[in-house]
Amino acid sequence: IGRCTSPLISILVLTYNNSKYIYALLDSILCQTYDNIQLIISDDASEIFPLDDVRNYVLDHSNGNINSCVININEKNIKTVAHVEKLLNICTGDYITIIAADDAYYSVDVISSLHQPFREDPSLQVVMGQTIMCDCTLKKEMYDFTKPNEIRLVNTADYVQLFYELSCRIFLPAAGVMFKRDILNKIGGLSPTY
């Protein structure tokens, strides 16, 4: 068995009362071409979470790209920001991306594509890709999440302007963002008062 030389990427999957969609998401993760993924699935105290079914599904359907898999179930609901913060403390990847259980990756190379800019420019801290909103079957495309004017803003605005705009509206979808673990040391943790 050869040693994997690709940097470890942690995919943090957040669930809360939406586990009926998790298998489509898992299919989209387990077929990724990137070969060194830490998968962390965490449920925030849903009424029902099929722990054994999810664990077995990952084991039975992995194509060898999953380096490790952690499944966490919170005893009580801690809300999204604290939930993400908890998973950031659990994960060990050099790069991190976050996705909800009711989302899915569009193609088999999403993780590789998000990671590619980091290989080309090691000074990058965050990379964003376009996210397409689909119907619940994931077959009918409805619209691009981030509009052209918002893409221009991300590419050209100074940090103060970008922070202001992001404080007013959401246009950077978590499923389309990957960041270096190092950035957490620079910005500190997430605000629990959000």
PDB file of C-alpha atoms in Angstrom:
ATOM      1  CA  ILE A   1       0.000   0.000   0.000  1.00  0.00           C
ATOM      2  CA  GLY A   2       1.438   3.355  -1.044  1.00  0.00           C
ATOM      3  CA  ARG A   3       1.480   6.363   1.218  1.00  0.00           C
ATOM      4  CA  CYS A   4      -0.932   9.118   0.177  1.00  0.00           C
ATOM      5  CA  THR A   5       0.955  12.312  -0.618  1.00  0.00           C
ATOM      6  CA  SER A   6      -2.056  14.593  -1.123  1.00  0.00           C
ATOM      7  CA  PRO A   7      -2.797  16.983   1.759  1.00  0.00           C
ATOM      8  CA  LEU A   8      -5.631  15.860   4.013  1.00  0.00           C
ATOM      9  CA  ILE A   9      -8.925  17.645   3.355  1.00  0.00           C
ATOM     10  CA  SER A  10     -11.578  17.548   6.081  1.00  0.00           C
ATOM     11  CA  ILE A  11     -15.183  17.596   4.898  1.00  0.00           C
ATOM     12  CA  LEU A  12     -17.465  18.602   7.771  1.00  0.00           C
ATOM     13  CA  VAL A  13     -21.041  17.426   7.270  1.00  0.00           C
ATOM     14  CA  LEU A  14     -23.651  19.127   9.448  1.00  0.00           C
ATOM     15  CA  THR A  15     -27.006  17.471  10.038  1.00  0.00           C
ATOM     16  CA  TYR A  16     -30.061  18.549  11.964  1.00  0.00           C
ATOM     17  CA  ASN A  17     -33.418  16.954  11.179  1.00  0.00           C
ATOM     18  CA  ASN A  18     -32.406  16.539   7.526  1.00  0.00           C
ATOM     19  CA  SER A  19     -30.850  13.075   7.483  1.00  0.00           C
ATOM     20  CA  LYS A  20     -33.269  11.868   4.803  1.00  0.00           C
ATOM     21  CA  TYR A  21     -31.036  13.711   2.325  1.00  0.00           C
ATOM     22  CA  ILE A  22     -27.703  12.502   3.682  1.00  0.00           C
ATOM     23  CA  TYR A  23     -27.325   9.525   1.343  1.00  0.00           C
ATOM     24  CA  ALA A  24     -27.305  11.732  -1.774  1.00  0.00           C
ATOM     25  CA  LEU A  25     -24.662  13.876  -0.089  1.00  0.00           C
ATOM     26  CA  LEU A  26     -22.624  10.825   0.916  1.00  0.00           C
ATOM     27  CA  ASP A  27     -22.782   9.518  -2.662  1.00  0.00           C
ATOM     28  CA  SER A  28     -21.403  12.859  -3.854  1.00  0.00           C
ATOM     29  CA  ILE A  29     -18.539  12.698  -1.317  1.00  0.00           C
ATOM     30  CA  LEU A  30     -17.683   9.027  -1.701  1.00  0.00           C
ATOM     31  CA  CYS A  31     -17.255   9.367  -5.475  1.00  0.00           C
ATOM     32  CA  GLN A  32     -14.882  12.349  -5.266  1.00  0.00           C
ATOM     33  CA  THR A  33     -11.634  11.885  -7.196  1.00  0.00           C
ATOM     34  CA  TYR A  34      -9.568  13.567  -4.457  1.00  0.00           C
ATOM     35  CA  ASP A  35      -7.822  10.743  -2.633  1.00  0.00           C
ATOM     36  CA  ASN A  36      -7.223  11.906   0.952  1.00  0.00           C
ATOM     37  CA  ILE A  37     -10.436  12.958   2.695  1.00  0.00           C
ATOM     38  CA  GLN A  38     -11.292  13.032   6.371  1.00  0.00           C
ATOM     39  CA  LEU A  39     -15.078  12.770   6.584  1.00  0.00           C
ATOM     40  CA  ILE A  40     -16.691  14.118   9.741  1.00  0.00           C
ATOM     41  CA  ILE A  41     -20.447  13.727   9.981  1.00  0.00           C
ATOM     42  CA  SER A  42     -22.081  15.430  12.933  1.00  0.00           C
ATOM     43  CA  ASP A  43     -25.712  15.547  13.955  1.00  0.00           C
ATOM     44  CA  ASP A  44     -26.900  18.379  16.208  1.00  0.00           C
ATOM     45  CA  ALA A  45     -29.368  16.371  18.329  1.00  0.00           C
ATOM     46  CA  SER A  46     -31.954  15.553  15.672  1.00  0.00           C
ATOM     47  CA  GLU A  47     -35.082  13.701  16.662  1.00  0.00           C
ATOM     48  CA  ILE A  48     -33.881  10.810  14.481  1.00  0.00           C
ATOM     49  CA  PHE A  49     -30.392  10.174  13.130  1.00  0.00           C
ATOM     50  CA  PRO A  50     -29.666   6.739  11.590  1.00  0.00           C
ATOM     51  CA  LEU A  51     -26.152   6.349  13.028  1.00  0.00           C
ATOM     52  CA  ASP A  52     -25.598   2.681  12.166  1.00  0.00           C
ATOM     53  CA  ASP A  53     -27.085   3.068   8.683  1.00  0.00           C
ATOM     54  CA  VAL A  54     -24.860   6.076   7.941  1.00  0.00           C
ATOM     55  CA  ARG A  55     -21.745   4.343   9.286  1.00  0.00           C
ATOM     56  CA  ASN A  56     -22.450   1.222   7.221  1.00  0.00           C
ATOM     57  CA  TYR A  57     -23.247   3.265   4.120  1.00  0.00           C
ATOM     58  CA  VAL A  58     -19.860   4.992   4.268  1.00  0.00           C
ATOM     59  CA  LEU A  59     -18.054   1.680   4.818  1.00  0.00           C
ATOM     60  CA  ASP A  60     -19.929  -0.085   2.018  1.00  0.00           C
ATOM     61  CA  HIS A  61     -19.708   2.693  -0.596  1.00  0.00           C
ATOM     62  CA  SER A  62     -16.265   4.258  -0.117  1.00  0.00           C
ATOM     63  CA  ASN A  63     -14.028   4.188  -3.188  1.00  0.00           C
ATOM     64  CA  GLY A  64     -10.853   4.427  -1.115  1.00  0.00           C
ATOM     65  CA  ASN A  65     -10.798   8.237  -0.946  1.00  0.00           C
ATOM     66  CA  ILE A  66     -11.818   8.384   2.723  1.00  0.00           C
ATOM     67  CA  ASN A  67      -8.759   8.406   4.989  1.00  0.00           C
ATOM     68  CA  SER A  68     -10.871   8.442   8.149  1.00  0.00           C
ATOM     69  CA  CYS A  69     -14.494   8.868   9.121  1.00  0.00           C
ATOM     70  CA  VAL A  70     -15.807  10.282  12.381  1.00  0.00           C
ATOM     71  CA  ILE A  71     -19.502  10.344  13.235  1.00  0.00           C
ATOM     72  CA  ASN A  72     -20.535  12.606  16.093  1.00  0.00           C
ATOM     73  CA  ILE A  73     -23.968  13.039  17.644  1.00  0.00           C
ATOM     74  CA  ASN A  74     -24.502  15.979  19.982  1.00  0.00           C
ATOM     75  CA  GLU A  75     -26.548  15.121  23.061  1.00  0.00           C
ATOM     76  CA  LYS A  76     -28.295  18.489  22.904  1.00  0.00           C
ATOM     77  CA  ASN A  77     -28.741  21.019  20.120  1.00  0.00           C
ATOM     78  CA  ILE A  78     -25.903  23.542  20.253  1.00  0.00           C
ATOM     79  CA  LYS A  79     -26.885  25.558  17.125  1.00  0.00           C
ATOM     80  CA  THR A  80     -24.900  26.017  13.929  1.00  0.00           C
ATOM     81  CA  VAL A  81     -22.000  28.249  14.991  1.00  0.00           C
ATOM     82  CA  ALA A  82     -21.111  26.184  18.082  1.00  0.00           C
ATOM     83  CA  HIS A  83     -21.615  23.026  16.021  1.00  0.00           C
ATOM     84  CA  VAL A  84     -19.140  24.202  13.367  1.00  0.00           C
ATOM     85  CA  GLU A  85     -16.673  25.330  16.058  1.00  0.00           C
ATOM     86  CA  LYS A  86     -16.852  21.878  17.664  1.00  0.00           C
ATOM     87  CA  LEU A  87     -16.103  20.176  14.341  1.00  0.00           C
ATOM     88  CA  LEU A  88     -13.237  22.566  13.590  1.00  0.00           C
ATOM     89  CA  ASN A  89     -11.681  21.362  16.846  1.00  0.00           C
ATOM     90  CA  ILE A  90     -12.204  17.703  15.883  1.00  0.00           C
ATOM     91  CA  CYS A  91     -10.948  17.797  12.307  1.00  0.00           C
ATOM     92  CA  THR A  92      -7.273  17.407  11.432  1.00  0.00           C
ATOM     93  CA  GLY A  93      -7.175  18.298   7.736  1.00  0.00           C
ATOM     94  CA  ASP A  94      -4.787  20.820   6.225  1.00  0.00           C
ATOM     95  CA  TYR A  95      -7.813  22.156   4.309  1.00  0.00           C
ATOM     96  CA  ILE A  96     -11.432  22.288   5.444  1.00  0.00           C
ATOM     97  CA  THR A  97     -14.802  22.536   3.738  1.00  0.00           C
ATOM     98  CA  ILE A  98     -18.257  22.494   5.329  1.00  0.00           C
ATOM     99  CA  ILE A  99     -21.476  21.162   3.833  1.00  0.00           C
ATOM    100  CA  ALA A 100     -24.997  20.521   5.109  1.00  0.00           C
ATOM    101  CA  ALA A 101     -26.594  17.093   4.860  1.00  0.00           C
ATOM    102  CA  ASP A 102     -29.229  18.428   2.469  1.00  0.00           C
ATOM    103  CA  ASP A 103     -26.605  19.670  -0.023  1.00  0.00           C
ATOM    104  CA  ALA A 104     -24.484  17.624  -2.436  1.00  0.00           C
ATOM    105  CA  TYR A 105     -21.411  18.079  -4.603  1.00  0.00           C
ATOM    106  CA  TYR A 106     -22.253  18.624  -8.256  1.00  0.00           C
ATOM    107  CA  SER A 107     -19.498  16.504  -9.800  1.00  0.00           C
ATOM    108  CA  VAL A 108     -16.821  13.985  -8.852  1.00  0.00           C
ATOM    109  CA  ASP A 109     -14.048  16.570  -8.995  1.00  0.00           C
ATOM    110  CA  VAL A 110     -15.454  19.349  -6.785  1.00  0.00           C
ATOM    111  CA  ILE A 111     -12.969  18.754  -3.948  1.00  0.00           C
ATOM    112  CA  SER A 112     -10.021  18.478  -6.369  1.00  0.00           C
ATOM    113  CA  SER A 113     -11.177  21.648  -8.147  1.00  0.00           C
ATOM    114  CA  LEU A 114     -11.508  23.590  -4.892  1.00  0.00           C
ATOM    115  CA  HIS A 115      -8.037  22.424  -3.835  1.00  0.00           C
ATOM    116  CA  GLN A 116      -6.309  23.176  -7.167  1.00  0.00           C
ATOM    117  CA  PRO A 117      -5.861  26.954  -6.596  1.00  0.00           C
ATOM    118  CA  PHE A 118      -4.024  26.240  -3.319  1.00  0.00           C
ATOM    119  CA  ARG A 119      -1.521  24.081  -5.239  1.00  0.00           C
ATOM    120  CA  GLU A 120      -1.047  26.850  -7.791  1.00  0.00           C
ATOM    121  CA  ASP A 121      -0.710  29.650  -5.209  1.00  0.00           C
ATOM    122  CA  PRO A 122       0.276  28.495  -1.697  1.00  0.00           C
ATOM    123  CA  SER A 123      -0.328  32.013  -0.324  1.00  0.00           C
ATOM    124  CA  LEU A 124      -4.092  31.620  -0.765  1.00  0.00           C
ATOM    125  CA  GLN A 125      -6.077  31.167   2.437  1.00  0.00           C
ATOM    126  CA  VAL A 126      -9.642  30.726   1.121  1.00  0.00           C
ATOM    127  CA  VAL A 127     -11.015  29.521  -2.211  1.00  0.00           C
ATOM    128  CA  MET A 128     -14.609  29.854  -3.363  1.00  0.00           C
ATOM    129  CA  GLY A 129     -16.353  28.020  -6.175  1.00  0.00           C
ATOM    130  CA  GLN A 130     -19.769  28.596  -7.669  1.00  0.00           C
ATOM    131  CA  THR A 131     -22.687  26.749  -6.120  1.00  0.00           C
ATOM    132  CA  ILE A 132     -25.720  25.772  -8.159  1.00  0.00           C
ATOM    133  CA  MET A 133     -29.098  25.619  -6.467  1.00  0.00           C
ATOM    134  CA  CYS A 134     -31.105  22.555  -7.513  1.00  0.00           C
ATOM    135  CA  ASP A 135     -34.450  21.051  -6.690  1.00  0.00           C
ATOM    136  CA  CYS A 136     -34.648  18.345  -4.025  1.00  0.00           C
ATOM    137  CA  THR A 137     -33.953  15.620  -6.602  1.00  0.00           C
ATOM    138  CA  LEU A 138     -30.598  17.290  -7.441  1.00  0.00           C
ATOM    139  CA  LYS A 139     -31.492  16.918 -11.110  1.00  0.00           C
ATOM    140  CA  LYS A 140     -33.088  20.249 -12.011  1.00  0.00           C
ATOM    141  CA  GLU A 141     -30.766  23.261 -11.843  1.00  0.00           C
ATOM    142  CA  MET A 142     -32.606  26.348 -10.636  1.00  0.00           C
ATOM    143  CA  TYR A 143     -29.977  29.131 -10.425  1.00  0.00           C
ATOM    144  CA  ASP A 144     -26.392  30.026  -9.519  1.00  0.00           C
ATOM    145  CA  PHE A 145     -26.163  30.902  -5.831  1.00  0.00           C
ATOM    146  CA  THR A 146     -23.531  33.618  -6.266  1.00  0.00           C
ATOM    147  CA  LYS A 147     -24.460  36.282  -8.815  1.00  0.00           C
ATOM    148  CA  PRO A 148     -21.913  37.861 -11.243  1.00  0.00           C
ATOM    149  CA  ASN A 149     -21.842  41.171  -9.335  1.00  0.00           C
ATOM    150  CA  GLU A 150     -21.112  39.268  -6.106  1.00  0.00           C
ATOM    151  CA  ILE A 151     -18.262  37.370  -7.783  1.00  0.00           C
ATOM    152  CA  ARG A 152     -16.797  40.710  -8.905  1.00  0.00           C
ATOM    153  CA  LEU A 153     -17.114  41.980  -5.332  1.00  0.00           C
ATOM    154  CA  VAL A 154     -15.231  38.965  -3.965  1.00  0.00           C
ATOM    155  CA  ASN A 155     -12.486  39.385  -6.552  1.00  0.00           C
ATOM    156  CA  THR A 156     -12.066  43.161  -6.274  1.00  0.00           C
ATOM    157  CA  ALA A 157     -13.351  44.521  -2.945  1.00  0.00           C
ATOM    158  CA  ASP A 158     -11.105  45.341  -0.049  1.00  0.00           C
ATOM    159  CA  TYR A 159     -11.624  43.317   3.120  1.00  0.00           C
ATOM    160  CA  VAL A 160     -13.609  46.059   4.872  1.00  0.00           C
ATOM    161  CA  GLN A 161     -16.084  46.339   1.981  1.00  0.00           C
ATOM    162  CA  LEU A 162     -16.335  42.551   1.674  1.00  0.00           C
ATOM    163  CA  PHE A 163     -16.965  42.182   5.416  1.00  0.00           C
ATOM    164  CA  TYR A 164     -19.665  44.854   5.249  1.00  0.00           C
ATOM    165  CA  GLU A 165     -21.400  43.176   2.301  1.00  0.00           C
ATOM    166  CA  LEU A 166     -21.241  39.744   3.955  1.00  0.00           C
ATOM    167  CA  SER A 167     -22.718  41.229   7.122  1.00  0.00           C
ATOM    168  CA  CYS A 168     -25.743  42.385   5.117  1.00  0.00           C
ATOM    169  CA  ARG A 169     -26.404  39.270   3.032  1.00  0.00           C
ATOM    170  CA  ILE A 170     -25.185  35.771   2.358  1.00  0.00           C
ATOM    171  CA  PHE A 171     -23.534  35.168  -0.989  1.00  0.00           C
ATOM    172  CA  LEU A 172     -20.646  32.828  -0.115  1.00  0.00           C
ATOM    173  CA  PRO A 173     -22.220  29.381   0.211  1.00  0.00           C
ATOM    174  CA  ALA A 174     -20.385  27.092   2.647  1.00  0.00           C
ATOM    175  CA  ALA A 175     -20.536  24.146   0.250  1.00  0.00           C
ATOM    176  CA  GLY A 176     -18.503  26.116  -2.281  1.00  0.00           C
ATOM    177  CA  VAL A 177     -15.763  27.307   0.084  1.00  0.00           C
ATOM    178  CA  MET A 178     -12.515  25.637   1.144  1.00  0.00           C
ATOM    179  CA  PHE A 179     -10.020  27.206   3.528  1.00  0.00           C
ATOM    180  CA  LYS A 180      -6.628  26.433   5.009  1.00  0.00           C
ATOM    181  CA  ARG A 181      -6.552  25.288   8.607  1.00  0.00           C
ATOM    182  CA  ASP A 182      -3.895  27.984   9.206  1.00  0.00           C
ATOM    183  CA  ILE A 183      -6.485  30.734   8.793  1.00  0.00           C
ATOM    184  CA  LEU A 184      -8.160  29.605  12.022  1.00  0.00           C
ATOM    185  CA  ASN A 185      -4.994  30.587  13.906  1.00  0.00           C
ATOM    186  CA  LYS A 186      -5.137  34.035  12.300  1.00  0.00           C
ATOM    187  CA  ILE A 187      -8.818  34.794  12.895  1.00  0.00           C
ATOM    188  CA  GLY A 188      -9.416  32.769  16.043  1.00  0.00           C
ATOM    189  CA  GLY A 189     -12.650  30.893  16.613  1.00  0.00           C
ATOM    190  CA  LEU A 190     -16.147  31.659  15.478  1.00  0.00           C
ATOM    191  CA  SER A 191     -18.260  34.042  17.521  1.00  0.00           C
ATOM    192  CA  PRO A 192     -20.738  32.153  19.730  1.00  0.00           C
ATOM    193  CA  THR A 193     -22.878  35.304  19.854  1.00  0.00           C
ATOM    194  CA  TYR A 194     -23.553  35.281  16.105  1.00  0.00           C
TER     195      TYR A 194
END
